[in-house]
Amino acid sequence: MSVNNHREAEERFGAYVDGLSSVIGHPRRRRQLRDYCTGLVLPGERKSVEPLAARTDPARTAAQHQSLLHFVGNACWSDEDVLAKVRQMVLPALEKDGPIEAWIIDDTSFPKQGKHSVGVHHQYCGQLGKQANCQVAVSLSIASRTGSLPVDYRLYLPETWAKDRARRKKAGIPKEIKFKTKPEIALDQIRRACEASLPRGVALMDAAYGRDARLRAGMSELNVSYVAGIVPTILMWGPGAGPRRMDKPMNNTGRRDEPELVTAKTLALGLPKLEWCTVKWREGSAEQLTSRFARVRVRVGSNKLIPEKSSAEWLLIEWPKSEAEPTRYWLSTLPETISFTRLVDLAKLRWRIERDYQELKQEVGLGHYEGRGWRGFHHHATLCIAAYGFLVAERATIPPSGPRCAPPLPAPRLPDDYRPRGSALAA
């Protein structure tokens, strides 16, 4: 990058942090905010507080360490206000080459060795692909065709933590935080996005969330369309079938006998060959990808079998020719008139959240926070999302070459020797 480009990047970064400073509160915090965000976007393998202090004020590392530690772990500034400001400033860059198309629900995990960090528990760790000691956070991201940004982020608090008063007090968990499942947290995030009037997108989620009927129903009540991954054992009525009369007696399993109810897998295996089509879509900067899909209109079964809650929706199935059976299933409340290609394209857009988490962890140190408290965990994540937002906006300044798909970060960033002006004065 040229000297002029470096200078321009510094100026844009300064203006960006100034915008964030407007919602951070006390003037002293503005300097700490600038230094912390600077440390996150500067090169470096480790981005916990001490290395950030060494990068941003090497002449006064110990004092800077204490200053940043207080700012991220103890200072009472609002994560919600900062994230809202990030959205406001980054949204124009996300929409530069096309509208917001998706709201993506997912979670990410952070392996931990000890047992004292807030929310740490032996649970499924996606990063390791197995049960392990870790923290898990649920997020909601908004995505256009060329970029994405997390807009809500909350630690999942296991029930054992939620009920342990001593651990709650030590970790500084607010009294209003109660136990909620991950799908319940996700629905809260969807609800807040609606209340904030964010540009609407189709909600995308994997089967860990899509299998939750209450989450799907909650989104429908909010008029949020979805393409939700599901497990193949979910029961449904195929085309032309549906729930029967409510006065039919239940059997000994608690479900009324419904001979037409079948699993998604059974329905998929019974589809005629003519229903399967090869569909192309584009993912990231790669060439077009192809696979074999089928889609049918179905109604999902429920124990109560209330007809008005069994509206017709799409069942989308992927069955690559190289596989012995279908590999993926989705339910979608998108209109019956949506094209086959568009339905597949939206289902596959969920890849953006994987890119988000990869870059948040590798580029700005999302998983590097070493504190144990609730406030510090969320403050660090908020600042990482803020730093990531700057990089997303910077990426939007790069002229596209070829098909306009999101290149991986890093985008143009601050030079290695950049230091915040006045950092030696930071207390």
Coordinates of C-alpha atoms in Angstrom, one line a residue:
M1 CA 0.0 0.0 0.0
S2 CA 1.3 3.5 -0.9
V3 CA 2.1 6.2 1.7
N4 CA -1.0 8.1 0.6
N5 CA -3.2 5.1 0.9
H6 CA -1.8 4.4 4.4
R7 CA -2.6 8.0 5.4
E8 CA -6.1 7.7 4.0
A9 CA -6.7 4.5 5.9
E10 CA -5.5 6.2 9.1
E11 CA -7.8 9.1 8.5
R12 CA -10.8 6.8 7.8
F13 CA -10.0 4.8 11.0
G14 CA -9.8 8.0 13.0
A15 CA -13.2 9.1 11.7
Y16 CA -14.7 5.7 12.4
V17 CA -13.4 5.6 16.0
D18 CA -14.6 9.2 16.5
G19 CA -18.1 8.0 15.5
L20 CA -18.0 5.2 18.0
S21 CA -16.8 7.6 20.7
S22 CA -20.0 9.5 20.5
V23 CA -21.8 6.7 22.3
I24 CA -19.0 5.6 24.7
G25 CA -19.6 8.1 27.5
H26 CA -16.9 9.7 29.5
P27 CA -14.1 11.5 27.4
R28 CA -11.4 9.3 29.1
R29 CA -13.1 6.2 27.6
R30 CA -12.8 7.7 24.1
R31 CA -9.0 7.5 24.3
Q32 CA -9.2 3.9 25.7
L33 CA -11.7 3.0 22.9
R34 CA -9.3 4.3 20.3
D35 CA -6.3 2.5 21.7
Y36 CA -8.2 -0.8 22.2
C37 CA -9.6 -0.8 18.6
T38 CA -6.2 0.2 17.2
G39 CA -4.6 -2.8 18.9
L40 CA -7.2 -5.1 17.5
V41 CA -6.6 -4.0 13.9
L42 CA -2.8 -3.8 14.1
P43 CA -0.9 -7.0 13.2
G44 CA -0.2 -9.5 16.0
E45 CA -0.9 -13.1 16.8
R46 CA -2.3 -12.5 20.3
K47 CA -4.9 -9.8 21.0
S48 CA -5.6 -10.1 24.7
V49 CA -5.3 -6.9 26.8
E50 CA -1.5 -7.1 27.6
P51 CA -0.3 -7.5 24.0
L52 CA -2.7 -4.7 22.9
A53 CA -1.2 -2.4 25.5
A54 CA 2.3 -3.2 24.3
R55 CA 1.4 -2.4 20.7
T56 CA -0.4 0.8 21.4
D57 CA 1.9 2.4 24.0
P58 CA 5.2 0.5 24.2
A59 CA 6.8 3.2 26.3
R60 CA 4.2 2.8 29.1
T61 CA 3.0 -0.8 28.7
A62 CA 2.2 -1.4 32.4
A63 CA 0.1 1.7 32.8
Q64 CA -1.6 1.2 29.4
H65 CA -2.4 -2.4 30.4
Q66 CA -4.2 -1.3 33.5
S67 CA -6.1 1.4 31.6
L68 CA -7.3 -1.0 28.9
L69 CA -8.0 -3.7 31.5
H70 CA -10.4 -1.4 33.3
F71 CA -12.0 -0.1 30.1
V72 CA -12.9 -3.6 28.9
G73 CA -13.5 -5.4 32.1
N74 CA -15.1 -2.8 34.4
A75 CA -16.2 0.3 32.7
C76 CA -20.0 0.8 32.4
W77 CA -20.6 1.5 28.8
S78 CA -23.3 0.0 26.7
D79 CA -22.6 -2.8 24.3
E80 CA -25.9 -2.3 22.6
D81 CA -25.2 1.4 21.9
V82 CA -21.8 0.7 20.5
L83 CA -23.1 -2.2 18.3
A84 CA -26.0 0.1 17.1
K85 CA -23.4 2.8 16.1
V86 CA -21.3 0.2 14.3
R87 CA -24.4 -0.9 12.3
Q88 CA -25.2 2.7 11.4
M89 CA -21.7 3.4 10.1
V90 CA -21.0 0.1 8.3
L91 CA -24.4 -0.6 6.8
P92 CA -23.9 1.8 3.8
A93 CA -20.7 -0.2 2.9
L94 CA -22.6 -3.5 3.2
E95 CA -25.4 -2.2 0.9
K96 CA -23.0 -0.5 -1.6
D97 CA -23.3 -3.3 -4.2
G98 CA -26.7 -4.8 -3.1
P99 CA -29.3 -4.9 -0.4
I100 CA -29.2 -6.9 2.9
E101 CA -30.5 -10.4 1.9
A102 CA -30.1 -12.5 5.1
W103 CA -30.2 -12.5 8.9
I104 CA -28.0 -15.3 9.9
I105 CA -28.3 -17.1 13.3
D106 CA -25.4 -19.1 14.6
D107 CA -23.1 -19.7 17.6
T108 CA -19.4 -19.9 18.1
S109 CA -17.3 -21.5 20.8
F110 CA -14.1 -20.8 22.7
P111 CA -12.3 -23.8 24.3
K112 CA -11.2 -23.1 27.9
Q113 CA -8.9 -25.0 30.2
G114 CA -10.2 -23.8 33.5
K115 CA -13.7 -23.6 35.1
H116 CA -13.9 -20.1 36.3
S117 CA -14.5 -18.1 33.1
V118 CA -18.1 -17.0 32.9
G119 CA -20.3 -19.6 31.2
V120 CA -17.6 -22.2 30.7
H121 CA -19.1 -25.7 30.7
H122 CA -18.5 -29.1 29.3
Q123 CA -20.7 -28.8 26.1
Y124 CA -20.5 -29.2 22.4
C125 CA -17.6 -27.1 21.0
G126 CA -18.0 -26.4 17.3
Q127 CA -14.4 -25.3 17.1
L128 CA -13.2 -28.7 18.2
G129 CA -16.1 -30.7 16.7
K130 CA -16.8 -32.5 20.0
Q131 CA -17.9 -32.1 23.6
A132 CA -15.3 -30.1 25.5
N133 CA -14.8 -27.4 28.2
C134 CA -15.8 -24.2 26.4
Q135 CA -17.8 -21.0 26.3
V136 CA -20.5 -20.6 23.6
A137 CA -21.9 -17.3 22.3
V138 CA -25.0 -16.9 20.1
S139 CA -25.0 -14.2 17.4
L140 CA -27.1 -12.6 14.7
S141 CA -25.4 -11.3 11.5
I142 CA -26.9 -9.3 8.7
A143 CA -25.5 -10.2 5.2
S144 CA -25.6 -8.8 1.7
R145 CA -24.2 -10.6 -1.3
T146 CA -20.7 -9.0 -0.7
G147 CA -20.3 -8.8 3.1
S148 CA -21.8 -9.4 6.5
L149 CA -21.7 -8.0 10.1
P150 CA -22.7 -9.4 13.5
V151 CA -25.3 -7.1 15.0
D152 CA -26.1 -8.9 18.2
Y153 CA -24.0 -11.2 20.4
R154 CA -24.7 -12.9 23.7
L155 CA -23.0 -15.5 25.8
Y156 CA -25.0 -18.7 26.3
L157 CA -25.2 -19.2 30.1
P158 CA -25.7 -22.9 30.9
E159 CA -28.4 -23.7 33.5
T160 CA -25.9 -24.8 36.1
W161 CA -24.4 -21.3 35.9
A162 CA -27.7 -19.5 35.8
K163 CA -28.7 -21.2 39.1
D164 CA -25.4 -20.8 40.9
R165 CA -25.6 -17.5 42.9
A166 CA -22.0 -17.6 44.0
R167 CA -20.6 -18.0 40.5
R168 CA -23.0 -15.4 39.2
K169 CA -21.9 -12.9 41.7
K170 CA -18.2 -13.6 41.2
A171 CA -18.6 -13.3 37.4
G172 CA -20.8 -10.1 37.6
I173 CA -23.7 -11.6 35.8
P174 CA -26.6 -9.1 35.8
K175 CA -29.7 -10.2 37.8
E176 CA -32.0 -9.9 34.8
I177 CA -30.0 -12.6 32.9
K178 CA -31.9 -15.9 33.3
F179 CA -31.3 -19.3 31.7
K180 CA -32.4 -19.4 28.1
T181 CA -31.7 -22.0 25.5
K182 CA -29.7 -21.0 22.4
P183 CA -32.8 -20.9 20.2
E184 CA -34.5 -18.6 22.8
I185 CA -31.5 -16.3 22.7
A186 CA -31.7 -16.3 18.9
L187 CA -35.4 -15.4 18.9
D188 CA -34.7 -12.5 21.3
Q189 CA -32.0 -11.3 18.8
I190 CA -34.4 -11.6 15.9
R191 CA -37.0 -9.6 17.9
R192 CA -34.6 -6.8 18.7
A193 CA -33.5 -6.6 15.0
C194 CA -37.2 -6.2 14.1
E195 CA -37.6 -3.5 16.8
A196 CA -34.5 -1.7 15.5
S197 CA -36.0 -1.7 12.0
L198 CA -32.9 -3.3 10.4
P199 CA -33.2 -3.9 6.7
R200 CA -35.1 -7.2 6.4
G201 CA -33.4 -10.3 5.3
V202 CA -34.4 -14.0 5.2
A203 CA -33.4 -15.7 8.5
L204 CA -30.9 -18.5 7.9
M205 CA -29.9 -21.1 10.4
D206 CA -28.4 -24.6 10.6
A207 CA -30.3 -27.6 12.0
A208 CA -29.3 -27.0 15.6
Y209 CA -31.6 -24.0 15.5
G210 CA -33.9 -24.9 12.6
R211 CA -35.1 -28.0 14.4
D212 CA -36.7 -25.9 17.1
A213 CA -40.3 -25.5 16.3
R214 CA -40.8 -22.6 18.7
L215 CA -38.0 -20.6 17.1
R216 CA -39.5 -21.1 13.6
A217 CA -43.0 -20.3 14.9
G218 CA -41.7 -17.2 16.7
M219 CA -40.1 -15.9 13.5
S220 CA -43.3 -16.4 11.6
E221 CA -45.2 -14.4 14.2
L222 CA -42.7 -11.6 13.6
N223 CA -43.2 -11.9 9.8
V224 CA -39.6 -13.0 9.3
S225 CA -39.2 -15.5 6.5
Y226 CA -36.7 -18.2 7.0
V227 CA -34.6 -21.0 5.4
A228 CA -33.9 -23.3 8.3
G229 CA -31.8 -26.4 8.3
I230 CA -33.6 -29.3 9.9
V231 CA -32.9 -32.9 10.9
P232 CA -34.3 -35.6 8.6
T233 CA -36.4 -37.1 11.3
I234 CA -38.8 -34.2 11.5
L235 CA -42.4 -35.3 10.8
M236 CA -44.5 -33.7 8.1
W237 CA -47.3 -34.1 5.6
G238 CA -46.3 -34.4 2.0
P239 CA -47.9 -32.6 -0.9
G240 CA -51.7 -32.7 -0.8
A241 CA -51.9 -34.1 2.8
G242 CA -52.5 -32.3 6.1
P243 CA -53.7 -32.6 9.6
R244 CA -57.0 -34.4 10.2
R245 CA -59.9 -33.5 12.6
M246 CA -59.1 -32.3 16.1
D247 CA -61.6 -34.7 17.7
K248 CA -59.6 -37.8 16.7
P249 CA -58.3 -39.5 19.9
M250 CA -54.6 -39.6 20.7
N251 CA -52.7 -42.8 20.7
N252 CA -50.4 -44.0 23.6
T253 CA -47.5 -41.9 22.3
G254 CA -49.5 -38.6 22.9
R255 CA -50.0 -38.1 19.1
R256 CA -53.2 -38.6 17.1
D257 CA -52.8 -41.3 14.6
E258 CA -51.9 -39.7 11.3
P259 CA -51.0 -42.2 8.7
E260 CA -49.8 -39.6 6.2
L261 CA -47.2 -38.2 8.6
V262 CA -43.7 -39.1 7.4
T263 CA -40.2 -38.1 8.1
A264 CA -38.4 -35.6 5.9
K265 CA -36.0 -38.4 4.9
T266 CA -38.8 -40.8 4.0
L267 CA -40.5 -38.2 1.9
A268 CA -37.2 -37.4 0.1
L269 CA -36.4 -41.0 -0.7
G270 CA -39.9 -41.4 -2.2
L271 CA -39.7 -38.5 -4.6
P272 CA -39.6 -39.5 -8.3
K273 CA -36.4 -38.9 -10.3
L274 CA -38.1 -36.0 -12.2
E275 CA -38.2 -34.0 -9.0
W276 CA -34.4 -33.8 -8.7
C277 CA -32.6 -31.0 -10.5
T278 CA -29.0 -29.8 -10.7
V279 CA -28.7 -26.3 -9.4
K280 CA -25.8 -23.9 -9.4
W281 CA -24.9 -21.3 -6.8
R282 CA -21.9 -19.1 -6.0
E283 CA -20.2 -19.2 -2.6
G284 CA -17.5 -16.6 -1.7
S285 CA -14.9 -15.9 -4.3
A286 CA -15.0 -19.5 -5.6
E287 CA -16.4 -20.6 -8.9
Q288 CA -20.0 -21.6 -9.2
L289 CA -20.8 -24.7 -7.2
T290 CA -23.4 -27.3 -8.2
S291 CA -25.4 -30.1 -6.5
R292 CA -28.6 -32.0 -6.9
F293 CA -31.8 -30.7 -5.2
A294 CA -35.5 -31.3 -4.9
R295 CA -38.2 -29.2 -3.3
V296 CA -41.8 -29.9 -2.3
R297 CA -44.6 -28.1 -0.4
V298 CA -45.2 -29.7 3.0
R299 CA -46.9 -29.1 6.3
V300 CA -44.9 -29.8 9.4
G301 CA -46.5 -32.1 12.0
S302 CA -47.1 -31.0 15.6
N303 CA -48.4 -32.8 18.7
K304 CA -51.4 -30.5 18.9
L305 CA -52.1 -30.7 15.2
I306 CA -53.5 -27.2 15.0
P307 CA -54.2 -26.7 11.3
E308 CA -53.6 -23.0 11.3
K309 CA -50.1 -23.6 12.7
S310 CA -49.4 -26.1 9.9
S311 CA -49.1 -23.7 7.0
A312 CA -47.6 -25.0 3.8
E313 CA -43.9 -24.3 3.4
W314 CA -41.0 -25.5 1.3
L315 CA -39.0 -28.6 2.1
L316 CA -35.7 -28.3 0.2
I317 CA -33.4 -31.4 0.0
E318 CA -29.9 -31.7 -1.2
W319 CA -28.8 -35.1 -2.5
P320 CA -25.4 -35.1 -4.3
K321 CA -25.2 -37.8 -6.9
S322 CA -22.0 -39.1 -5.2
E323 CA -23.9 -39.8 -2.0
A324 CA -26.0 -42.8 -1.1
E325 CA -28.8 -40.7 0.5
P326 CA -29.8 -37.0 0.9
T327 CA -27.3 -35.0 2.9
R328 CA -29.1 -31.8 3.9
Y329 CA -32.7 -30.7 4.5
W330 CA -34.2 -27.2 4.9
L331 CA -37.7 -25.8 5.7
S332 CA -38.6 -22.4 4.3
T333 CA -41.5 -20.0 4.6
L334 CA -40.4 -18.1 1.4
P335 CA -43.3 -17.6 -1.0
E336 CA -44.5 -20.4 -3.2
T337 CA -43.6 -18.4 -6.2
I338 CA -39.9 -18.2 -5.4
S339 CA -37.6 -19.7 -8.1
F340 CA -35.8 -23.0 -7.4
T341 CA -32.4 -21.3 -8.0
R342 CA -33.2 -18.4 -5.7
L343 CA -34.3 -20.8 -2.9
V344 CA -31.0 -22.8 -3.1
D345 CA -29.0 -19.6 -3.4
L346 CA -30.4 -18.3 -0.1
A347 CA -30.0 -21.6 1.7
K348 CA -26.3 -21.6 0.7
L349 CA -25.7 -18.0 1.8
R350 CA -25.3 -19.2 5.4
W351 CA -21.6 -19.7 4.5
R352 CA -21.1 -16.0 5.3
I353 CA -21.4 -16.6 9.1
E354 CA -18.5 -19.1 8.9
R355 CA -16.4 -16.4 7.2
D356 CA -17.5 -13.9 9.9
Y357 CA -16.3 -16.1 12.8
Q358 CA -13.1 -17.1 11.0
E359 CA -12.1 -13.5 10.4
L360 CA -13.3 -12.3 13.8
K361 CA -11.1 -14.9 15.5
Q362 CA -8.1 -14.7 13.2
E363 CA -8.0 -11.0 12.3
V364 CA -9.2 -9.2 15.4
G365 CA -8.8 -11.7 18.3
L366 CA -12.5 -12.5 19.2
G367 CA -11.4 -15.5 21.2
H368 CA -8.4 -13.9 22.9
Y369 CA -10.0 -12.3 25.9
E370 CA -8.5 -13.7 29.1
G371 CA -10.8 -12.2 31.7
R372 CA -13.5 -14.2 33.5
G373 CA -16.4 -11.7 33.9
W374 CA -19.6 -11.2 32.0
R375 CA -19.0 -7.6 31.3
G376 CA -15.5 -8.1 30.0
F377 CA -16.5 -11.0 27.8
H378 CA -19.2 -8.9 26.1
H379 CA -17.1 -5.7 26.0
H380 CA -14.3 -7.4 24.2
A381 CA -16.6 -9.0 21.7
T382 CA -18.3 -5.7 21.0
L383 CA -14.9 -4.0 20.4
C384 CA -13.9 -6.9 18.1
I385 CA -17.1 -6.5 16.1
A386 CA -16.4 -2.8 15.9
A387 CA -12.9 -3.4 14.6
Y388 CA -14.2 -6.0 12.2
G389 CA -16.8 -3.5 11.0
F390 CA -14.0 -1.1 10.1
L391 CA -12.3 -3.8 8.0
V392 CA -15.6 -4.7 6.3
A393 CA -16.1 -1.0 5.4
E394 CA -12.5 -0.8 4.1
R395 CA -13.1 -3.9 2.0
A396 CA -16.0 -2.1 0.3
T397 CA -13.5 0.5 -1.0
I398 CA -11.7 -2.1 -3.1
P399 CA -13.0 -2.1 -6.8
P400 CA -14.4 -5.5 -7.7
S401 CA -12.6 -7.7 -10.1
G402 CA -14.6 -10.3 -11.8
P403 CA -17.8 -11.6 -10.1
R404 CA -18.6 -9.4 -7.1
C405 CA -18.2 -11.8 -4.2
A406 CA -16.7 -11.0 -0.8
P407 CA -12.9 -11.5 -0.8
P408 CA -11.4 -12.7 2.5
L409 CA -10.0 -10.1 4.9
P410 CA -7.7 -8.5 5.6
A411 CA -8.6 -5.4 3.7
P412 CA -6.3 -2.3 3.7
R413 CA -5.5 -1.6 7.3
L414 CA -3.3 0.5 9.5
P415 CA 0.5 0.3 8.9
D416 CA 2.5 -1.8 11.3
D417 CA 4.1 1.2 13.0
Y418 CA 0.9 3.1 13.5
R419 CA 0.3 4.5 17.0
P420 CA -2.7 6.4 18.2
R421 CA -2.0 10.1 18.5
G422 CA -1.5 11.0 22.2
S423 CA -1.4 7.4 23.4
A424 CA 1.4 8.2 25.8
L425 CA -1.1 10.4 27.6
A426 CA -3.6 7.6 28.1
A427 CA -4.2 6.9 31.8

